[in-house]
Amino acid sequence: MQIGLEGLANVNFYLVRHGEALSAHIDAQRPLSARGREQVTELAQLAVSRQVQVAEIRHSGILRARQTAEILAQRLTPSPGVRQSNGLLPDDDPEIGKAELDAADQSIMLVGHLPYMNRLAALLVERAAPSTIEFTPATMLCCSKVGALWQIEWRMAP
């Protein structure tokens, strides 16, 4: 947590797209590929070096998102670990995720998919179009909220 404008505390939130997944032709459940695991492991190391701290990591429940969340949790060690959360599927309404983040008072990491992550980021930072925020596999976007205002702090990917 940082102190922002007018002494208001701002909380960082992290939006993460899962790492590269296997093709559905290879495995219908589409787990992370070996490259995807490497991407997420590198992303976790980058997050540690940026001193990312989260109270909780939530994922969509889809295997590749769960695996991504678990790899991140191994390095970031949130006390409750990881959990599945409704409203993070590719075509879910990003208003649900925004409402949860608006109500949160601790840093949360959401691990999900396209096009959801693009739409949620654009909704949080109203001046951004969904296509302007690039979520390649294993991308982390840090957003902060100061009062009712959202902004993008940084974006990183391996």
Backbone as ProteinMPNN parsed JSONL, in Angstrom:
{"seq_chain_A": "MQIGLEGLANVNFYLVRHGEALSAHIDAQRPLSARGREQVTELAQLAVSRQVQVAEIRHSGILRARQTAEILAQRLTPSPGVRQSNGLLPDDDPEIGKAELDAADQSIMLVGHLPYMNRLAALLVERAAPSTIEFTPATMLCCSKVGALWQIEWRMAP", "coords_chain_A": {"N_chain_A": [[0.845, -1.173, 0.0], [0.51, 2.227, -0.782], [0.902, 5.759, -0.187], [-1.099, 8.082, -1.684], [-2.486, 10.714, -3.671], [-3.503, 13.589, -1.839], [-3.094, 12.35, 0.632], [-4.53, 9.977, 0.666], [-4.748, 6.494, 0.995], [-3.487, 4.255, -1.396], [-4.184, 1.222, -3.071], [-2.594, -1.49, -4.576], [-3.518, -3.506, -7.339], [-3.454, -6.512, -9.183], [-3.561, -7.683, -12.418], [-3.483, -10.586, -14.237], [-2.627, -12.405, -17.068], [-2.88, -15.785, -17.951], [-0.132, -18.109, -18.522], [1.414, -19.378, -21.572], [-0.501, -21.88, -23.156], [-1.125, -25.388, -23.84], [-2.214, -26.575, -27.036], [-5.643, -27.228, -27.835], [-5.873, -29.457, -29.406], [-3.858, -31.083, -28.578], [-4.264, -31.414, -25.818], [-7.32, -31.389, -24.375], [-8.003, -30.018, -22.044], [-6.234, -27.95, -21.936], [-3.727, -27.307, -20.417], [-0.948, -25.445, -18.949], [1.796, -25.056, -21.133], [5.181, -26.341, -21.384], [6.753, -24.144, -21.991], [4.96, -22.161, -21.159], [4.907, -22.592, -18.385], [7.551, -21.887, -17.797], [7.455, -19.171, -18.544], [5.649, -18.143, -16.624], [6.981, -18.741, -14.258], [9.211, -17.085, -14.571], [7.862, -14.632, -14.614], [6.896, -14.608, -11.989], [9.314, -14.384, -10.597], [10.112, -11.853, -11.479], [8.054, -10.371, -10.33], [8.583, -10.712, -7.598], [11.019, -9.38, -7.492], [10.119, -6.816, -7.914], [8.914, -6.374, -5.596], [6.248, -7.15, -5.216], [3.359, -7.624, -3.37], [0.685, -9.525, -2.25], [-2.54, -9.982, -0.846], [-4.175, -11.986, -1.556], [-4.657, -14.46, -4.132], [-6.615, -14.924, -6.907], [-8.274, -17.067, -9.248], [-9.677, -18.111, -12.438], [-10.605, -20.712, -12.477], [-10.289, -22.303, -14.658], [-8.006, -24.652, -15.932], [-5.377, -23.746, -16.907], [-5.243, -21.15, -15.901], [-5.471, -21.64, -13.163], [-3.1, -23.119, -12.741], [-1.218, -21.133, -13.358], [-1.778, -19.279, -11.307], [-1.055, -20.832, -9.087], [1.73, -21.191, -9.466], [2.59, -18.535, -9.256], [1.809, -18.047, -6.614], [3.554, -19.693, -5.204], [5.884, -18.198, -5.127], [5.058, -15.66, -4.253], [3.639, -16.065, -1.964], [0.912, -15.63, -0.676], [-1.081, -15.524, 2.273], [-3.642, -16.963, 2.377], [-3.282, -18.556, 0.169], [-4.286, -19.714, -3.024], [-7.396, -19.241, -4.769], [-10.396, -20.239, -6.44], [-12.455, -18.032, -8.278], [-15.568, -16.611, -9.043], [-16.641, -14.983, -12.064], [-14.383, -14.503, -13.658], [-14.031, -15.674, -16.092], [-13.373, -15.993, -19.673], [-15.46, -14.627, -21.152], [-16.933, -13.316, -19.22], [-18.681, -10.697, -17.416], [-16.959, -7.746, -16.975], [-17.682, -5.844, -15.12], [-18.375, -7.083, -12.754], [-15.923, -7.999, -11.692], [-14.691, -5.499, -11.393], [-16.342, -4.324, -9.458], [-15.737, -5.967, -7.249], [-13.023, -5.359, -6.893], [-13.203, -2.605, -6.426], [-14.369, -2.651, -3.917], [-12.461, -3.821, -2.351], [-9.908, -3.729, 0.187], [-7.38, -4.58, 0.364], [-4.469, -5.743, -1.398], [-5.064, -7.592, -4.319], [-4.645, -10.281, -6.567], [-5.696, -11.105, -9.745], [-6.13, -13.808, -11.849], [-6.537, -14.61, -15.131], [-8.027, -14.603, -18.379], [-7.988, -13.726, -21.915], [-10.791, -12.406, -23.684], [-11.32, -11.092, -21.348], [-9.462, -9.92, -19.439], [-8.423, -7.704, -20.847], [-10.788, -6.218, -21.141], [-11.537, -5.732, -18.463], [-9.336, -4.226, -17.506], [-9.553, -1.97, -19.172], [-12.008, -1.011, -18.317], [-11.455, -0.342, -15.652], [-9.523, 1.683, -15.949], [-10.757, 4.099, -17.312], [-10.165, 5.716, -19.529], [-8.742, 4.186, -21.278], [-8.714, 2.161, -24.172], [-9.857, -1.199, -24.767], [-8.128, -2.493, -26.579], [-5.711, -1.2, -26.3], [-4.269, -2.072, -24.158], [-2.019, -4.446, -23.749], [-2.076, -7.855, -23.302], [-0.076, -10.208, -23.425], [0.744, -13.75, -23.268], [1.316, -14.602, -19.857], [1.432, -12.015, -18.72], [1.574, -9.297, -16.458], [-0.322, -6.763, -15.046], [-0.193, -3.898, -13.193], [-2.43, -2.117, -11.333], [-3.633, 0.766, -9.662], [-5.662, 2.16, -7.09], [-6.764, 5.212, -6.113], [-8.654, 6.683, -3.881], [-11.54, 6.971, -5.676], [-10.444, 6.763, -8.146], [-8.749, 5.104, -10.773], [-5.6, 3.916, -11.957], [-3.034, 2.878, -14.26], [-0.142, 1.455, -13.113], [2.157, -0.026, -13.857], [3.312, -2.419, -16.322], [4.293, -5.727, -16.904], [6.088, -8.409, -18.443], [7.544, -11.593, -19.152]], "CA_chain_A": [[0.0, 0.0, 0.0], [1.248, 3.469, -0.87], [0.091, 6.94, 0.077], [-1.234, 8.804, -2.938], [-3.01, 12.068, -3.654], [-4.218, 14.096, -0.669], [-2.936, 11.484, 1.782], [-5.369, 8.78, 0.589], [-3.988, 5.279, 0.741], [-3.881, 3.547, -2.601], [-3.928, -0.205, -3.007], [-2.279, -2.05, -5.887], [-4.191, -4.72, -7.767], [-2.674, -7.106, -10.256], [-4.304, -8.46, -13.4], [-2.506, -11.473, -14.857], [-3.079, -13.386, -18.054], [-2.19, -17.072, -17.794], [0.966, -18.4, -19.435], [1.111, -20.11, -22.804], [-1.156, -23.175, -22.906], [-1.114, -26.367, -24.921], [-3.331, -26.537, -27.973], [-6.746, -28.148, -27.519], [-5.645, -30.694, -30.172], [-2.935, -31.902, -27.794], [-4.925, -31.702, -24.546], [-8.571, -30.621, -24.351], [-8.063, -29.159, -20.856], [-5.323, -26.841, -22.23], [-2.848, -26.9, -19.32], [0.22, -24.674, -19.362], [2.864, -25.775, -21.832], [6.474, -26.191, -20.699], [7.109, -22.726, -22.172], [4.062, -21.385, -20.306], [5.406, -22.716, -17.0], [8.762, -21.065, -17.726], [7.019, -17.771, -18.577], [5.032, -17.772, -15.349], [8.05, -18.769, -13.257], [9.972, -15.843, -14.759], [6.991, -13.536, -14.172], [6.893, -14.636, -10.523], [10.607, -13.846, -10.161], [10.043, -10.409, -11.723], [7.144, -9.807, -9.327], [9.321, -10.671, -6.33], [12.025, -8.308, -7.579], [9.372, -5.552, -7.814], [8.34, -6.387, -4.258], [4.798, -7.328, -5.276], [2.767, -8.328, -2.232], [-0.762, -9.667, -2.409], [-3.244, -10.644, 0.245], [-4.83, -13.184, -2.086], [-4.618, -14.684, -5.576], [-7.838, -15.578, -7.382], [-8.193, -17.514, -10.642], [-10.966, -18.396, -13.082], [-10.998, -22.116, -12.342], [-9.796, -23.018, -15.831], [-6.737, -25.269, -15.54], [-4.183, -22.938, -17.169], [-5.262, -20.017, -14.962], [-5.162, -22.187, -11.833], [-1.676, -23.439, -12.71], [-0.516, -19.85, -13.309], [-1.959, -18.746, -9.951], [-0.288, -21.657, -8.156], [3.151, -20.873, -9.632], [2.778, -17.206, -8.675], [1.65, -18.152, -5.16], [4.765, -20.307, -4.645], [6.887, -17.149, -4.925], [4.495, -14.486, -3.572], [3.162, -16.628, -0.697], [-0.213, -15.031, 0.052], [-1.415, -16.436, 3.375], [-4.672, -17.955, 2.09], [-2.969, -19.312, -1.046], [-5.068, -19.337, -4.203], [-8.769, -19.76, -4.775], [-11.201, -19.979, -7.629], [-13.392, -16.935, -8.082], [-16.524, -16.415, -10.132], [-16.55, -13.729, -12.786], [-13.086, -14.313, -14.313], [-13.976, -16.441, -17.338], [-13.094, -15.124, -20.815], [-16.573, -13.792, -21.597], [-17.687, -12.774, -18.087], [-18.876, -9.251, -17.348], [-15.907, -7.166, -16.145], [-18.263, -5.021, -14.049], [-18.347, -7.889, -11.526], [-14.561, -7.904, -11.18], [-14.445, -4.118, -10.977], [-17.041, -4.112, -8.188], [-14.964, -6.641, -6.198], [-11.804, -4.589, -6.654], [-13.593, -1.334, -5.809], [-14.712, -2.888, -2.515], [-11.324, -4.42, -1.642], [-8.993, -2.821, 0.878], [-6.076, -5.23, 0.332], [-4.041, -6.088, -2.753], [-5.563, -8.857, -4.853], [-4.19, -10.63, -7.91], [-6.678, -11.861, -10.501], [-5.505, -14.53, -12.954], [-7.597, -14.986, -16.061], [-7.922, -14.867, -19.814], [-8.512, -12.764, -22.881], [-10.702, -10.954, -23.713], [-11.742, -10.542, -20.063], [-8.456, -9.05, -18.811], [-8.424, -6.433, -21.58], [-12.022, -5.471, -20.854], [-11.487, -5.281, -17.071], [-8.352, -3.14, -17.418], [-10.124, -0.795, -19.83], [-13.083, -0.517, -17.461], [-10.836, 0.294, -14.488], [-8.874, 2.915, -16.404], [-11.801, 4.413, -18.29], [-9.682, 6.379, -20.736], [-8.024, 3.224, -22.124], [-9.502, 1.233, -24.985], [-9.397, -2.565, -24.498], [-7.047, -2.904, -27.467], [-4.463, -0.499, -25.995], [-3.597, -2.762, -23.059], [-1.623, -5.72, -24.333], [-1.875, -8.97, -22.378], [0.504, -11.405, -24.016], [0.765, -14.761, -22.211], [2.098, -14.331, -18.644], [1.571, -10.577, -18.517], [1.015, -8.762, -15.219], [-0.609, -5.337, -15.079], [-0.425, -3.352, -11.861], [-3.325, -0.966, -11.3], [-3.849, 1.247, -8.302], [-6.878, 2.934, -6.877], [-6.631, 6.282, -5.129], [-10.043, 7.104, -3.77], [-12.35, 6.283, -6.685], [-9.74, 6.831, -9.421], [-7.852, 4.004, -11.108], [-4.558, 4.192, -12.932], [-2.077, 1.807, -14.508], [1.176, 1.76, -12.557], [3.149, -0.647, -14.721], [2.999, -3.677, -16.996], [5.511, -6.503, -17.151], [5.956, -9.75, -19.009], [8.886, -12.163, -19.369]], "C_chain_A": [[0.888, 1.233, 0.0], [0.317, 4.605, -0.509], [0.096, 7.777, -1.191], [-1.717, 10.219, -2.726], [-3.742, 12.375, -2.366], [-4.172, 13.147, 0.524], [-3.813, 10.237, 1.766], [-4.484, 7.571, 0.301], [-4.442, 4.678, -0.575], [-3.399, 2.109, -2.505], [-3.631, -0.681, -4.42], [-3.057, -3.336, -6.108], [-3.47, -5.218, -9.001], [-3.585, -7.964, -11.128], [-3.277, -9.274, -14.175], [-3.203, -12.359, -15.879], [-2.247, -14.64, -17.866], [-1.052, -17.206, -18.805], [0.492, -19.178, -20.651], [0.565, -21.496, -22.476], [-0.981, -24.105, -24.105], [-2.336, -26.178, -25.809], [-4.401, -27.539, -27.531], [-6.604, -29.455, -28.287], [-4.737, -31.649, -29.415], [-3.578, -32.345, -26.49], [-6.146, -30.799, -24.428], [-8.68, -29.701, -23.143], [-7.144, -27.945, -20.968], [-4.498, -26.393, -21.02], [-1.717, -26.013, -19.852], [1.191, -25.589, -20.099], [4.139, -25.635, -21.0], [6.928, -24.735, -20.806], [6.247, -21.844, -21.283], [4.486, -21.425, -18.843], [6.664, -21.868, -16.808], [8.401, -19.578, -17.696], [6.506, -17.327, -17.213], [6.063, -17.797, -14.225], [8.885, -17.5, -13.351], [9.16, -14.637, -14.301], [6.965, -13.463, -12.643], [8.198, -14.056, -9.975], [10.641, -12.331, -10.354], [9.161, -9.726, -10.67], [7.836, -9.695, -7.967], [10.336, -9.53, -6.361], [11.381, -6.925, -7.523], [8.701, -5.404, -6.458], [6.812, -6.405, -4.273], [4.37, -8.131, -4.059], [1.262, -8.365, -2.432], [-1.343, -10.392, -1.214], [-3.848, -11.954, -0.245], [-4.67, -13.235, -3.592], [-5.865, -15.47, -5.952], [-7.656, -15.967, -8.845], [-9.571, -17.92, -11.135], [-11.47, -19.811, -12.852], [-10.6, -22.944, -13.554], [-8.357, -23.444, -15.53], [-5.528, -24.356, -15.743], [-4.11, -21.709, -16.261], [-4.93, -20.5, -13.549], [-3.676, -22.494, -11.706], [-0.832, -22.162, -12.617], [-0.585, -19.273, -11.901], [-1.116, -19.529, -8.945], [1.216, -21.371, -8.25], [3.448, -19.512, -9.021], [2.724, -17.274, -7.145], [2.873, -18.791, -4.498], [5.817, -19.249, -4.327], [6.349, -15.988, -4.093], [3.897, -14.823, -2.217], [2.038, -15.841, 0.002], [-0.702, -16.018, 1.098], [-2.569, -17.392, 3.072], [-4.395, -18.796, 0.848], [-3.766, -18.795, -2.23], [-6.477, -19.892, -4.075], [-9.444, -19.407, -6.087], [-12.19, -18.882, -7.302], [-14.312, -16.84, -9.279], [-16.253, -15.086, -10.818], [-15.244, -13.482, -13.498], [-12.939, -15.11, -15.608], [-13.841, -15.496, -18.526], [-14.226, -14.173, -21.205], [-17.423, -13.235, -20.458], [-17.735, -11.25, -18.132], [-17.799, -8.642, -16.449], [-16.432, -6.242, -15.047], [-18.235, -5.762, -12.714], [-16.962, -7.805, -10.891], [-14.242, -6.512, -10.675], [-15.111, -3.851, -9.63], [-16.289, -4.762, -7.032], [-13.7, -5.858, -5.866], [-12.115, -3.249, -6.002], [-13.845, -1.498, -4.311], [-13.519, -3.387, -1.687], [-10.461, -3.364, -0.97], [-7.589, -3.425, 1.01], [-5.754, -5.606, -1.11], [-4.5, -7.494, -3.126], [-4.962, -9.048, -6.235], [-5.267, -11.486, -8.548], [-5.977, -12.504, -11.693], [-6.596, -15.047, -13.87], [-7.131, -15.018, -17.499], [-8.28, -13.627, -20.634], [-9.879, -13.261, -23.322], [-11.023, -10.285, -22.368], [-10.733, -9.546, -19.486], [-8.375, -7.699, -19.516], [-9.635, -5.59, -21.206], [-12.027, -4.942, -19.417], [-10.513, -4.112, -16.924], [-8.899, -1.862, -18.03], [-11.241, -0.186, -18.989], [-12.508, 0.205, -16.238], [-10.256, 1.658, -14.862], [-9.69, 3.406, -17.594], [-11.296, 5.054, -19.566], [-8.969, 5.423, -21.696], [-9.004, 2.359, -22.907], [-8.98, -0.178, -24.727], [-8.209, -2.984, -25.365], [-5.72, -2.225, -27.141], [-3.675, -1.155, -24.872], [-3.29, -4.169, -23.543], [-1.345, -6.753, -23.249], [-1.371, -10.167, -23.173], [0.492, -12.477, -22.925], [1.735, -14.386, -21.093], [2.429, -12.849, -18.508], [0.918, -10.2, -17.2], [0.862, -7.257, -15.384], [-0.911, -4.897, -13.66], [-1.285, -2.107, -11.997], [-3.444, -0.522, -9.846], [-5.095, 2.101, -8.271], [-6.572, 3.946, -5.787], [-8.009, 6.899, -5.014], [-10.864, 6.295, -4.747], [-11.647, 6.217, -8.035], [-8.761, 5.677, -9.59], [-6.79, 4.487, -12.079], [-3.681, 2.964, -13.104], [-0.733, 2.266, -13.979], [2.291, 1.226, -13.444], [2.605, -1.937, -15.3], [4.301, -4.417, -17.145], [5.154, -7.891, -17.672], [7.375, -10.28, -19.211], [9.346, -11.952, -20.812]], "O_chain_A": [[1.9, 1.278, 0.7], [-0.904, 4.449, -0.521], [1.153, 8.136, -1.709], [-1.395, 10.851, -1.72], [-4.501, 11.552, -1.854], [-5.094, 13.13, 1.339], [-3.844, 9.503, 2.754], [-3.583, 7.63, -0.537], [-5.64, 4.597, -0.846], [-2.346, 1.822, -1.935], [-4.338, -0.318, -5.359], [-3.233, -4.144, -5.196], [-2.934, -4.426, -9.777], [-4.283, -8.852, -10.639], [-2.313, -8.722, -14.707], [-4.228, -12.979, -15.595], [-1.038, -14.559, -17.644], [-1.018, -16.503, -19.815], [-0.668, -19.58, -20.745], [1.105, -22.199, -21.621], [-0.724, -23.665, -25.226], [-3.367, -25.674, -25.365], [-4.093, -28.567, -26.929], [-7.159, -30.471, -27.867], [-4.823, -32.866, -29.579], [-3.46, -33.505, -26.094], [-6.013, -29.576, -24.387], [-9.385, -28.694, -23.207], [-7.262, -27.008, -20.178], [-4.557, -25.225, -20.635], [-1.558, -25.857, -21.063], [1.377, -26.748, -19.728], [4.164, -24.889, -20.02], [7.425, -24.161, -19.838], [6.746, -20.876, -20.709], [4.431, -20.412, -18.147], [6.823, -21.209, -15.78], [8.971, -18.813, -16.918], [6.882, -16.268, -16.711], [6.018, -16.953, -13.33], [9.231, -16.905, -12.331], [9.699, -13.725, -13.674], [7.007, -12.373, -12.073], [8.181, -13.316, -8.991], [11.142, -11.606, -9.494], [9.484, -8.642, -10.184], [7.685, -8.691, -7.27], [10.495, -8.804, -5.38], [12.033, -5.96, -7.125], [8.002, -4.423, -6.206], [6.165, -5.759, -3.448], [4.94, -9.178, -3.755], [0.644, -7.349, -2.748], [-0.726, -11.294, -0.647], [-4.016, -12.904, 0.52], [-4.562, -12.203, -4.254], [-6.139, -16.534, -5.397], [-6.964, -15.277, -9.594], [-10.511, -18.057, -10.352], [-12.661, -20.073, -13.022], [-10.577, -24.173, -13.478], [-7.587, -22.683, -14.943], [-4.724, -24.206, -14.823], [-3.016, -21.279, -15.894], [-4.189, -19.836, -12.823], [-3.056, -22.173, -10.692], [0.154, -22.119, -11.881], [0.427, -18.828, -11.359], [-0.525, -18.935, -8.043], [1.899, -21.315, -7.228], [4.458, -19.353, -8.336], [3.516, -16.621, -6.466], [3.196, -18.467, -3.355], [6.563, -19.391, -3.357], [7.091, -15.391, -3.313], [3.674, -13.926, -1.403], [2.201, -15.429, 1.151], [-0.736, -17.222, 0.844], [-2.494, -18.553, 3.475], [-5.196, -19.666, 0.507], [-3.905, -17.586, -2.418], [-6.72, -20.873, -3.372], [-9.109, -18.422, -6.744], [-12.704, -18.808, -6.186], [-13.864, -16.978, -10.418], [-15.696, -14.171, -10.212], [-14.992, -12.353, -13.919], [-11.841, -15.207, -16.157], [-14.162, -14.313, -18.407], [-13.965, -13.022, -21.554], [-18.521, -12.733, -20.7], [-16.929, -10.606, -18.804], [-17.728, -8.986, -15.269], [-15.685, -5.894, -14.131], [-18.089, -5.141, -11.662], [-16.842, -7.568, -9.689], [-13.592, -6.358, -9.641], [-14.514, -3.222, -8.757], [-16.205, -4.183, -5.949], [-13.345, -5.711, -4.696], [-11.379, -2.802, -5.122], [-13.566, -0.59, -3.528], [-13.571, -3.373, -0.457], [-10.3, -2.254, -1.48], [-6.721, -2.862, 1.678], [-6.652, -5.767, -1.937], [-4.348, -8.446, -2.36], [-4.792, -8.087, -6.984], [-5.704, -12.478, -7.966], [-5.303, -11.817, -12.461], [-7.465, -15.815, -13.457], [-6.002, -15.404, -17.802], [-8.795, -12.634, -20.118], [-10.098, -14.472, -23.328], [-11.001, -9.059, -22.262], [-11.113, -8.446, -19.086], [-8.271, -6.662, -18.86], [-9.514, -4.385, -20.982], [-12.474, -3.82, -19.178], [-10.839, -3.114, -16.281], [-8.727, -0.782, -17.465], [-11.396, 1.035, -18.96], [-13.022, 1.249, -15.838], [-10.477, 2.653, -14.172], [-9.341, 3.15, -18.746], [-11.952, 4.941, -20.602], [-8.628, 5.815, -22.812], [-10.001, 1.884, -22.363], [-7.785, -0.352, -24.49], [-7.366, -3.759, -24.914], [-4.687, -2.641, -27.664], [-2.511, -0.813, -24.663], [-4.194, -4.984, -23.725], [-0.487, -6.552, -22.389], [-2.152, -11.041, -23.549], [0.254, -12.153, -21.761], [2.84, -13.91, -21.353], [3.566, -12.479, -18.218], [-0.149, -10.707, -16.856], [1.79, -6.565, -15.805], [-1.785, -5.46, -13.001], [-0.916, -1.159, -12.691], [-3.366, -1.334, -8.924], [-5.518, 2.677, -9.274], [-6.173, 3.585, -4.68], [-8.48, 7.561, -5.938], [-10.89, 5.067, -4.668], [-12.204, 5.664, -8.984], [-8.036, 5.322, -8.661], [-7.042, 5.353, -12.917], [-3.592, 2.118, -12.214], [-0.241, 3.333, -14.347], [3.25, 1.936, -13.747], [1.594, -2.475, -14.849], [5.321, -3.813, -17.478], [4.095, -8.449, -17.387], [8.305, -9.501, -19.418], [10.447, -12.365, -21.175]]}, "name": "protein", "num_of_chains": 1, "seq": "MQIGLEGLANVNFYLVRHGEALSAHIDAQRPLSARGREQVTELAQLAVSRQVQVAEIRHSGILRARQTAEILAQRLTPSPGVRQSNGLLPDDDPEIGKAELDAADQSIMLVGHLPYMNRLAALLVERAAPSTIEFTPATMLCCSKVGALWQIEWRMAP"}
